[in-house]
PDB file of C-alpha atoms and ligand atoms in Angstrom:
ATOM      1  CA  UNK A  11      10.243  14.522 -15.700  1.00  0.00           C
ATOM      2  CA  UNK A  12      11.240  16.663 -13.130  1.00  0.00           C
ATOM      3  CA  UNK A  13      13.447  16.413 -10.386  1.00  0.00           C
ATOM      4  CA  UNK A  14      12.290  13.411  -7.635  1.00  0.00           C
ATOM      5  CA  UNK A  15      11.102  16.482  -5.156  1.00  0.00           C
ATOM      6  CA  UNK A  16       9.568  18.404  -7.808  1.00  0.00           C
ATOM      7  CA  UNK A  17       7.883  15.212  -8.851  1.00  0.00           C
ATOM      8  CA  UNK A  18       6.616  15.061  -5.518  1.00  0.00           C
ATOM      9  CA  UNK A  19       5.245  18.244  -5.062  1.00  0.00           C
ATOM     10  CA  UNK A  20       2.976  17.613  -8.369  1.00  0.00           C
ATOM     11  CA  UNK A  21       1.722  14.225  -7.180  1.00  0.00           C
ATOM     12  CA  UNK A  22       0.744  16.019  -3.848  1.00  0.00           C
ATOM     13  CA  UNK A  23      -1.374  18.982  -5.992  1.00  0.00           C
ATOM     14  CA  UNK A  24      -2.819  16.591  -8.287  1.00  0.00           C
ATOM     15  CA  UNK A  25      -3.868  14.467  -4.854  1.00  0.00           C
ATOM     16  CA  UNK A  26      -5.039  17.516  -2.813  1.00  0.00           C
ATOM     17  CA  UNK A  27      -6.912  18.714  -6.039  1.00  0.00           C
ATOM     18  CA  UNK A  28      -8.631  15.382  -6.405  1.00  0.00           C
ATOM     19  CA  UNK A  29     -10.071  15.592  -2.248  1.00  0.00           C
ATOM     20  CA  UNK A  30     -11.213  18.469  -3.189  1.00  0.00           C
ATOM     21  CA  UNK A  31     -13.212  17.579  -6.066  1.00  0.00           C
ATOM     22  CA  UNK A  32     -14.553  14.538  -3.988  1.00  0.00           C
ATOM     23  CA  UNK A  33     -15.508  16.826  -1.123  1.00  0.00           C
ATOM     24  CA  UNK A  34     -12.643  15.372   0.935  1.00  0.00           C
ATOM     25  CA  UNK A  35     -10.391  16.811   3.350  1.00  0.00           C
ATOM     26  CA  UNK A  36      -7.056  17.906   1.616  1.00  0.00           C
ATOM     27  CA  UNK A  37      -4.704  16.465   4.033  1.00  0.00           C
ATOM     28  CA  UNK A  38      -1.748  14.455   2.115  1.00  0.00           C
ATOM     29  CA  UNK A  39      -0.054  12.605   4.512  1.00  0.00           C
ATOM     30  CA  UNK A  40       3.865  11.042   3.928  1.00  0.00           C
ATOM     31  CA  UNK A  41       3.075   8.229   6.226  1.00  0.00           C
ATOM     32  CA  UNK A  42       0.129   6.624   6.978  1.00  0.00           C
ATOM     33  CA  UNK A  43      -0.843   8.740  10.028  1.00  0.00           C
ATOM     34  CA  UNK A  44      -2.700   7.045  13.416  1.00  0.00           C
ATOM     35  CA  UNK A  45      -5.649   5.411  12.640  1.00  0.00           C
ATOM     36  CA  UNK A  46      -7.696   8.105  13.385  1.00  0.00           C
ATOM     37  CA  UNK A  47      -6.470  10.278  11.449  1.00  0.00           C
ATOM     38  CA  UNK A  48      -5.973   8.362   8.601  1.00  0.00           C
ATOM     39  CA  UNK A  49      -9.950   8.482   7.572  1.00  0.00           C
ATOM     40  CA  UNK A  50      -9.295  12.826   6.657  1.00  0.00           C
ATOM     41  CA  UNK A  51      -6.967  12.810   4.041  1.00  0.00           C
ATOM     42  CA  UNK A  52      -4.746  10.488   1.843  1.00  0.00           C
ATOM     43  CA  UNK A  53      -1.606   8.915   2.142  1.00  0.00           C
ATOM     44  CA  UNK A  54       0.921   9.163  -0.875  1.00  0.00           C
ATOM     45  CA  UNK A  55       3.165   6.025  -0.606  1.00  0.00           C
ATOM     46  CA  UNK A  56       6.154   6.694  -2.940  1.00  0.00           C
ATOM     47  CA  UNK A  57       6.753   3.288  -4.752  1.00  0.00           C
ATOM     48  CA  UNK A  58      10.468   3.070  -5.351  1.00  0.00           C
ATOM     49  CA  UNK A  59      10.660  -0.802  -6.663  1.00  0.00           C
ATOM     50  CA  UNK A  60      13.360  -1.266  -9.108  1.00  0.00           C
ATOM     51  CA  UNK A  61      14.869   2.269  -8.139  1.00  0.00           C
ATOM     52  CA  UNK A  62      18.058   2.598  -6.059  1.00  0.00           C
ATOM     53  CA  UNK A  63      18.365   3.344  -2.480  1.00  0.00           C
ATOM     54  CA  UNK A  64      19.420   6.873  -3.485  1.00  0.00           C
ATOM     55  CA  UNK A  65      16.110   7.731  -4.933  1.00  0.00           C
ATOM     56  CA  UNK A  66      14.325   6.668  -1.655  1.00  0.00           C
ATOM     57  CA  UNK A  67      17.071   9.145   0.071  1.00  0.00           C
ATOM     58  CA  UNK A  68      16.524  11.781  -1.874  1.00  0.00           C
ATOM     59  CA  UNK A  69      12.431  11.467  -1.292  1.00  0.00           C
ATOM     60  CA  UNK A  70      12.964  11.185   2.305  1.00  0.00           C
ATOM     61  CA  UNK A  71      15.209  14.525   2.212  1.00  0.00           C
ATOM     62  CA  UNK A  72      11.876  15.987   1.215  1.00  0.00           C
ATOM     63  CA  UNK A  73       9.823  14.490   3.729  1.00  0.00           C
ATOM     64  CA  UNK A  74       8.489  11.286   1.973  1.00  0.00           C
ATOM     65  CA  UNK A  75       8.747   8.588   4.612  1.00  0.00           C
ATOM     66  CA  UNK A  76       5.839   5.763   3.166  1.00  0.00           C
ATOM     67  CA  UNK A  77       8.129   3.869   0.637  1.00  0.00           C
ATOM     68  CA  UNK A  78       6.266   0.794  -1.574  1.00  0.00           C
ATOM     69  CA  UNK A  79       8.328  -2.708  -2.585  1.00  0.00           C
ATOM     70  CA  UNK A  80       7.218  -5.487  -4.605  1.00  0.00           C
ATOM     71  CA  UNK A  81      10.208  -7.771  -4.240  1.00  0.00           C
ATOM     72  CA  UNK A  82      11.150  -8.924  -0.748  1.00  0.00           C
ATOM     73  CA  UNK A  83      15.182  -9.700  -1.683  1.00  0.00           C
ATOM     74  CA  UNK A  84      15.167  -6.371  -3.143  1.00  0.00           C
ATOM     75  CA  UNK A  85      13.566  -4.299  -0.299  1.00  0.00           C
ATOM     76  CA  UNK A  86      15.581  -5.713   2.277  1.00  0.00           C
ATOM     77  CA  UNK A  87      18.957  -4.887   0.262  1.00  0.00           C
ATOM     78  CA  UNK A  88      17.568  -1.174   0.340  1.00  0.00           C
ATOM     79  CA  UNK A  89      16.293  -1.460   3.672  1.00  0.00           C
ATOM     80  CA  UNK A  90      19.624  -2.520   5.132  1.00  0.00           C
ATOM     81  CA  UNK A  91      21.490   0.320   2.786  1.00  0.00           C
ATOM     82  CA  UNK A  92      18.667   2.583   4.737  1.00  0.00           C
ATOM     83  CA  UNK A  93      19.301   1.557   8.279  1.00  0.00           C
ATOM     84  CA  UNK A  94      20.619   4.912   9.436  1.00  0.00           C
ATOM     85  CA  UNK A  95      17.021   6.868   8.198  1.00  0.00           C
ATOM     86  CA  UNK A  96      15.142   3.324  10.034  1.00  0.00           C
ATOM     87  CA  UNK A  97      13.286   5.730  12.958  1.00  0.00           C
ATOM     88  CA  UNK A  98      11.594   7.969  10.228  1.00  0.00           C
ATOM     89  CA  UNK A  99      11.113   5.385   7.191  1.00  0.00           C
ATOM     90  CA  UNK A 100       7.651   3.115   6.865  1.00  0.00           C
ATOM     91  CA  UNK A 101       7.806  -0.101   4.577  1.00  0.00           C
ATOM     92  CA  UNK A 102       5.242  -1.244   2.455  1.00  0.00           C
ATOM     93  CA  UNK A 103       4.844  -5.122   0.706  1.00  0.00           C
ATOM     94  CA  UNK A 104       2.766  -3.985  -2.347  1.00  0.00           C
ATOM     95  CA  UNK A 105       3.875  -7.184  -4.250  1.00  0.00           C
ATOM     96  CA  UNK A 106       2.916 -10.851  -4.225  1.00  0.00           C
ATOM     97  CA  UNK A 107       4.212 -12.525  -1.096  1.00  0.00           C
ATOM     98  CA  UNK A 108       5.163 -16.428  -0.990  1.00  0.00           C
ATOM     99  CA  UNK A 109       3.707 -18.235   2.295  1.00  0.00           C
ATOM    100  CA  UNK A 110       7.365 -19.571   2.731  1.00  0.00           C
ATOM    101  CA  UNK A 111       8.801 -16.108   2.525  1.00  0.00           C
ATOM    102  CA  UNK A 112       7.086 -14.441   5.210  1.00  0.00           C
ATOM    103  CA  UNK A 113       9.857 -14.240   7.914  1.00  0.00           C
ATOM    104  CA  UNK A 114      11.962 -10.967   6.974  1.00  0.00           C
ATOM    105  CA  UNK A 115       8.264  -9.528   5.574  1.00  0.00           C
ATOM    106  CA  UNK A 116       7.027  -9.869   9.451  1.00  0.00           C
ATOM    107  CA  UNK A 117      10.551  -8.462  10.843  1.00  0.00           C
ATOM    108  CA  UNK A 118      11.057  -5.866   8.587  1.00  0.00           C
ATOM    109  CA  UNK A 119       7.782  -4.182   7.349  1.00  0.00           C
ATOM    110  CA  UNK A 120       5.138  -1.662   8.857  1.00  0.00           C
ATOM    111  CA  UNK A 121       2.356  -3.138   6.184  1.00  0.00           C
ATOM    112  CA  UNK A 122       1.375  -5.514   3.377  1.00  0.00           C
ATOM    113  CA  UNK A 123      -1.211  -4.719   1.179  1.00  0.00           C
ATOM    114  CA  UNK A 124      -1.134  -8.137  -0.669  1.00  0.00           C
ATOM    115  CA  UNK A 125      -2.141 -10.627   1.771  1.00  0.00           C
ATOM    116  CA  UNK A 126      -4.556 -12.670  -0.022  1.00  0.00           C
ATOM    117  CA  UNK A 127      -4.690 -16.103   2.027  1.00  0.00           C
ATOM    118  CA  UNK A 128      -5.272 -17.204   5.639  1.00  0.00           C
ATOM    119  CA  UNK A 129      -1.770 -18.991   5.820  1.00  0.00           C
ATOM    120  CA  UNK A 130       0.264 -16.027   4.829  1.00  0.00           C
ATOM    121  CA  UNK A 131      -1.405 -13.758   7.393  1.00  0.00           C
ATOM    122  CA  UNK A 132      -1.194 -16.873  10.240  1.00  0.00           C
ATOM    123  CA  UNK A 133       2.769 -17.074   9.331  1.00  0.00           C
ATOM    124  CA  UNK A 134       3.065 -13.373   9.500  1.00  0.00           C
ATOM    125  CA  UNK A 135       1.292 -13.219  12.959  1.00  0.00           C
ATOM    126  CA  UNK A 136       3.748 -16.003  14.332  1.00  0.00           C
ATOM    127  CA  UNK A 137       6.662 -14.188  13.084  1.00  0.00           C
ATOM    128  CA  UNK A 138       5.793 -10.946  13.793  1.00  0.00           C
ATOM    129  CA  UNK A 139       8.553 -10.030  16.709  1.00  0.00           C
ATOM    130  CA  UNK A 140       6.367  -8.617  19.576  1.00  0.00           C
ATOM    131  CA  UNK A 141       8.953  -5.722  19.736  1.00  0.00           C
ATOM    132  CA  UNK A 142       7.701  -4.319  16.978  1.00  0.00           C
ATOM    133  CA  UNK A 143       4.150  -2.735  16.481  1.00  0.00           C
ATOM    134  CA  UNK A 144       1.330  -5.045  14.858  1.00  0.00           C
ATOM    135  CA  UNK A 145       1.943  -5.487  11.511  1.00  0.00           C
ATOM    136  CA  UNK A 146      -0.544  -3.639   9.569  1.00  0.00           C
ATOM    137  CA  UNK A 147      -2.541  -5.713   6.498  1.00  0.00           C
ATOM    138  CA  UNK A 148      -5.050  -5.480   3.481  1.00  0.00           C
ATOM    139  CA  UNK A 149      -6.275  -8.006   1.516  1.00  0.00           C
ATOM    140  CA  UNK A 150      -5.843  -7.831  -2.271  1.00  0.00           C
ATOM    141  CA  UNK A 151      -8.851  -8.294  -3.706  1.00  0.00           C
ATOM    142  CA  UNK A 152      -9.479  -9.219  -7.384  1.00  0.00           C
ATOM    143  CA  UNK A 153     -11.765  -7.277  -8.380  1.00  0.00           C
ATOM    144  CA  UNK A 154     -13.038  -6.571 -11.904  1.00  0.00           C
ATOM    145  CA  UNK A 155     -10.862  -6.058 -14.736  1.00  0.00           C
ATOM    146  CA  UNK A 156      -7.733  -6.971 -12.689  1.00  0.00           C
ATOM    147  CA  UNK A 157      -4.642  -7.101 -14.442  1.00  0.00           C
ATOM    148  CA  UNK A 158      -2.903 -10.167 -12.333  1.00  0.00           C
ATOM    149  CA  UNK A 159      -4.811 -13.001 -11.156  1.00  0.00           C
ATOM    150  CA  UNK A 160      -3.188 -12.555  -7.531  1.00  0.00           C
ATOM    151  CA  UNK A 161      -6.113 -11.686  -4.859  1.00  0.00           C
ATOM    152  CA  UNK A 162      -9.238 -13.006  -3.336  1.00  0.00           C
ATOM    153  CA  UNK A 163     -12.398 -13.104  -5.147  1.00  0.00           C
ATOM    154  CA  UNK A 164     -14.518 -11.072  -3.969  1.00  0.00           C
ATOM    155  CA  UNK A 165     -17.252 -13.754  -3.175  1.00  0.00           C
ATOM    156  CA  UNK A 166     -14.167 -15.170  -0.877  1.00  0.00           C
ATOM    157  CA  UNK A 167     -13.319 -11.942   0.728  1.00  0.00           C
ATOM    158  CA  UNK A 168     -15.811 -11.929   3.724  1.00  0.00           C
ATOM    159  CA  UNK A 169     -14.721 -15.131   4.857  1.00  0.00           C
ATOM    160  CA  UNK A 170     -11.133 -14.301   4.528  1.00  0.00           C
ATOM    161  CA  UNK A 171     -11.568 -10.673   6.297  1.00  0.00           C
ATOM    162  CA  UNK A 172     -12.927 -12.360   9.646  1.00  0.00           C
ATOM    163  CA  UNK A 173     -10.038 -14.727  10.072  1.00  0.00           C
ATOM    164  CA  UNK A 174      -7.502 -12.630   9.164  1.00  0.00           C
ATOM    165  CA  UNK A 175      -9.237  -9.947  11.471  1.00  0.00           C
ATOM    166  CA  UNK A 176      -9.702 -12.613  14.252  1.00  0.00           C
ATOM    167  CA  UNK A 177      -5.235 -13.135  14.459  1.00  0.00           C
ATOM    168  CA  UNK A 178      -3.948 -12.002  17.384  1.00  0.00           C
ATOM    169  CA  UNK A 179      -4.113  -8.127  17.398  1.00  0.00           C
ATOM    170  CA  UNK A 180      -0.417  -7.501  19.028  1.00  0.00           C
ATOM    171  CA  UNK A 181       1.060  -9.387  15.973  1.00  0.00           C
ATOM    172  CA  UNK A 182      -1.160  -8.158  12.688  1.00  0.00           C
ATOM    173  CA  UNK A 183      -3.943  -5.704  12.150  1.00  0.00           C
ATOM    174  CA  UNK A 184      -6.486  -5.991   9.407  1.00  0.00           C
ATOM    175  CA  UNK A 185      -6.844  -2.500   7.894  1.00  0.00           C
ATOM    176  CA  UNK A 186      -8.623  -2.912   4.717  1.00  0.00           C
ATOM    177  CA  UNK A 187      -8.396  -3.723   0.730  1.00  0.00           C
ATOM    178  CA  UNK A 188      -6.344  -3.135  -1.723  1.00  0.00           C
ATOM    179  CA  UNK A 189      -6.498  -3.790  -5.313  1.00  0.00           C
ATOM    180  CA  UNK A 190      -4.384  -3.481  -8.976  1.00  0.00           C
ATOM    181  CA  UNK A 191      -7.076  -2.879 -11.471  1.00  0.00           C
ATOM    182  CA  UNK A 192      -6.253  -2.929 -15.376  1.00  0.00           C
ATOM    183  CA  UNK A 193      -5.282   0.702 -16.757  1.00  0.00           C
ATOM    184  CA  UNK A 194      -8.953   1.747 -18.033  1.00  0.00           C
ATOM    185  CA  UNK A 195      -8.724   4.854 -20.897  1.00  0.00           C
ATOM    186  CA  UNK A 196     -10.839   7.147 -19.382  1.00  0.00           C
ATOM    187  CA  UNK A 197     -11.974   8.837 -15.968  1.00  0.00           C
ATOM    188  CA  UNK A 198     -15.333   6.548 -15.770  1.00  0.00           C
ATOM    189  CA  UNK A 199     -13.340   3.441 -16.984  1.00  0.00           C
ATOM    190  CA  UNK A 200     -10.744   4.053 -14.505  1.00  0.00           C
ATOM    191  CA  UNK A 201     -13.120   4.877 -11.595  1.00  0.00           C
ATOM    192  CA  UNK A 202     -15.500   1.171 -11.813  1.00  0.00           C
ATOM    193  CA  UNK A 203     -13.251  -1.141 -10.504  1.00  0.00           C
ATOM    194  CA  UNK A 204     -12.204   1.458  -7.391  1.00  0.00           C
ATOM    195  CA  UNK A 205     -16.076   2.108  -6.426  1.00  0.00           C
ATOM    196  CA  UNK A 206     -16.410  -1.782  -6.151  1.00  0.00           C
ATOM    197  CA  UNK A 207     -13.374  -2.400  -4.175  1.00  0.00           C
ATOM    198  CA  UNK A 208     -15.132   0.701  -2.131  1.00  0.00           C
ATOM    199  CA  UNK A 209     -18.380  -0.993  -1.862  1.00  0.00           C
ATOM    200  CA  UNK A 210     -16.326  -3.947  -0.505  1.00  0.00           C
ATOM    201  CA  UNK A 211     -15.211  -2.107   2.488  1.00  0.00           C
ATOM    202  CA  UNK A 212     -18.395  -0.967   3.046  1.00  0.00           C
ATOM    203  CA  UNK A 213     -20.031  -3.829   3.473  1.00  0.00           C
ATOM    204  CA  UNK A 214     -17.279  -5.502   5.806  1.00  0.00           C
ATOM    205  CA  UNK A 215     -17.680  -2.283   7.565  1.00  0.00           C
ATOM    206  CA  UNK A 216     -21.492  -2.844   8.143  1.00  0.00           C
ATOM    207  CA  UNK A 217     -20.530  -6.434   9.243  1.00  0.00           C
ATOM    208  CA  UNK A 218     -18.648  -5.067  12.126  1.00  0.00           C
ATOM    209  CA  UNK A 219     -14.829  -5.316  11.137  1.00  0.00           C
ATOM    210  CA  UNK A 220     -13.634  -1.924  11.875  1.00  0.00           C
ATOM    211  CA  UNK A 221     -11.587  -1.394   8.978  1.00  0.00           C
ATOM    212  CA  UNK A 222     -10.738   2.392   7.669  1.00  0.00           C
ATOM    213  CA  UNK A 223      -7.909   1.642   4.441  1.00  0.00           C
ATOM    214  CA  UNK A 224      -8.587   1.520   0.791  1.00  0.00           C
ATOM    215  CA  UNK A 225      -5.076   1.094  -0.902  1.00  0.00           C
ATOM    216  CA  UNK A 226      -5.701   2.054  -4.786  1.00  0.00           C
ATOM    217  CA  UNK A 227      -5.071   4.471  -7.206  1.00  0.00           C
ATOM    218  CA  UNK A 228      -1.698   4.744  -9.334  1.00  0.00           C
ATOM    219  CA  UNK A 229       0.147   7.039 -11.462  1.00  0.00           C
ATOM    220  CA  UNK A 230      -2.260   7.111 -13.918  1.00  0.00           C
ATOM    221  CA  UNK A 231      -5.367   6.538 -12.138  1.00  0.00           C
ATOM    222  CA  UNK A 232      -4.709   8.550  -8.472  1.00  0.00           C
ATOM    223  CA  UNK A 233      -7.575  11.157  -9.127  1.00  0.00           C
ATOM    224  CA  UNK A 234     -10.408   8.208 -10.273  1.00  0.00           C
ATOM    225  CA  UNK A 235      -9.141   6.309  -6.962  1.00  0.00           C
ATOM    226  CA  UNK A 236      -9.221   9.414  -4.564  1.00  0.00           C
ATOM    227  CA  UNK A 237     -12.803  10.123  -5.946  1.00  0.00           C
ATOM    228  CA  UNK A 238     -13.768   6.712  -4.660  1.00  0.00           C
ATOM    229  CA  UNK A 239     -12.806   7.204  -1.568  1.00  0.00           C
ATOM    230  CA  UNK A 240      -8.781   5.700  -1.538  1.00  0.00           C
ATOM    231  CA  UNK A 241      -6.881   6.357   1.678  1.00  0.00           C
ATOM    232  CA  UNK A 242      -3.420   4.871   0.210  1.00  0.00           C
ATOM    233  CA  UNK A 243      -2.772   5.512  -3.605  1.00  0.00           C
ATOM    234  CA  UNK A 244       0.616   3.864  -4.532  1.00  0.00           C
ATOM    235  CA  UNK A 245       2.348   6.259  -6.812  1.00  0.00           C
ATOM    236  CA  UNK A 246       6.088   5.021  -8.614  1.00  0.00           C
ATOM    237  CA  UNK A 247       6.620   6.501 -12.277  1.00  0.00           C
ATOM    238  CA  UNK A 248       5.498   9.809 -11.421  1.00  0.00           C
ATOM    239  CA  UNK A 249       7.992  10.077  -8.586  1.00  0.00           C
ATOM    240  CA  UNK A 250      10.798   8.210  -9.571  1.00  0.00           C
ATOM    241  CA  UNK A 251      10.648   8.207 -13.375  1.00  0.00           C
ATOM    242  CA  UNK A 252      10.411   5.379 -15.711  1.00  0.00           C
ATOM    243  CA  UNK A 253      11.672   1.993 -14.124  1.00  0.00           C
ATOM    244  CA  UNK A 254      15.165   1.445 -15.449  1.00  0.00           C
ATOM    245  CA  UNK A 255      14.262  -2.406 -15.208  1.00  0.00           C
ATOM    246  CA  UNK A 256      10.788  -4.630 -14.488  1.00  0.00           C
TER     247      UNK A 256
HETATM  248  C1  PLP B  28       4.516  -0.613  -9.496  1.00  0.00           C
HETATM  249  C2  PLP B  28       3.272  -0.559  -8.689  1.00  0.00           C
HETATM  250  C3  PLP B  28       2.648   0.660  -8.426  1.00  0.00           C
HETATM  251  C4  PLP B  28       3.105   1.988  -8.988  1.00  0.00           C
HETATM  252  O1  PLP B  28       2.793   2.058 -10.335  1.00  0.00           O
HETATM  253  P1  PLP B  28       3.027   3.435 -11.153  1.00  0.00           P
HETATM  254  O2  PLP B  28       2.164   3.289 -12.342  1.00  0.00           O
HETATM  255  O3  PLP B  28       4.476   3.484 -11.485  1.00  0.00           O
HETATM  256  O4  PLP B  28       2.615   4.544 -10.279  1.00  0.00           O
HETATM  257  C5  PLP B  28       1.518   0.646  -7.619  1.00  0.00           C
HETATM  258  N1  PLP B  28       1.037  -0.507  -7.084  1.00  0.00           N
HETATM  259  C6  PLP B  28       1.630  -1.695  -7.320  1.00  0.00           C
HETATM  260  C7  PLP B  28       1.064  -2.918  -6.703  1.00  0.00           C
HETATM  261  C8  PLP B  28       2.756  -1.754  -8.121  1.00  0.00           C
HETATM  262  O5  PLP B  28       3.325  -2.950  -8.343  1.00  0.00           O
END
């Protein structure tokens, strides 16, 4: 392993290579950009769960500003040892999240991407302070060959997608899916479980919720995700290293 900005620069070619084999725009954004915008290109989100605060610093020296957490306690300790970068860092829930441990989630996020009930997205629209901007969500989905049995199924998702979407829009904002599938061998392998998480969208999209985020793709399995059309891929070991603890 290289250095954490070295690192960086790699996972950004091996992204920008990947639009280009899908015919995409080659824009890699550091945070996810305005909605807009977000449709032309892919966001990296550095996942630094189980690193130290220092590693996120040294990222954001290099312009990484979309950070992943799975643990709530642990986020907030790094998001407090943080404060003074707090204008030009974004916060993402990429692990499970308890319906009784929504509160600092809704004060101190930008996104979750692991909403996968109505009462966890209600309680995150009450506590959202209306300071902040909406919190923005996706709905894990468990889709084939998922490794954890956290997510909707997809014959649940439409349901869930149209009263999540239908929570007041100053407090959350449905974005799209996001999903964890089990590491696959080989390019093909990897790439099933992404197209149907795709295919999802799509068909929320043609049911008229105007969502425009696919969170997937990993370390291991960015370029399969990007070919399927991911907006988010959530990328830890091949920033930060191997996790020092689990
Ligand atoms: C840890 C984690 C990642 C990053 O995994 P790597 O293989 O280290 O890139 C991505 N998404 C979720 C939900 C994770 O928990």
């Amino acid at each position: 392993m290289g250095s954490i900005g070295s690192n960086l620069q790699e996972v950004k070619r091996r992204l920008a290579a990947a639009c280009v084999e899908a015919g995409r725009d080659a824009n890699i954004f550091t945070r996810v950009p305005a909605a807009a915008a977000a449709a032309h290109g892919v966001t990296l989100l550095a996942v630094s769960k189980t690193f130290y605060a220092d590693a996120v610093r040294e990222a954001h020296a290099v312009g990484q500003q979309a950070f992943g957490e799975s643990h709530v306690q642990e986020a907030l300790g790094k998001i407090e040892a943080l404060s003074d970068l707090r204008a030009t860092l974004e916060w993402h829930l990429i692990g499970p999240l308890q319906s009784n441990k929504t509160r600092p989630v809704a004060e101190h996020f930008a996104w979750v991407h692991t909403v996968d009930r109505l009462r966890t997205a209600q309680r995150l629209a009450e506590q959202r302070p209306a300071r902040l901007p909406p919190l923005q969500l996706c709905l894990q989905v468990n889709v084939s060959g998922e490794a954890s049995k956290s997510g909707v199924a997809p014959a649940e998702l439409p349901a869930l997608a149209r009263a999540v979407a239908a929570l007041p829009a100053a407090r959350v904002r449905l974005r799209g899916l996001m999903a964890i599938p089990a590491p696959a061998a080989d390019r093909d392998a990897q790439r099933a479980p992404h197209r149907e998480l795709a295919a999802l969208l799509a068909a929320l999209r043609r049911d008229g919720l105007a969502l425009d985020t696919l969170s997937m793709g990993m370390s291991d399995d960015l370029e399969a995700a990007v070919l399927e059309g991911a907006t988010i891929v959530r990328v830890g070991s091949a920033i930060f290293g191997r996790r020092p603890r689990a």
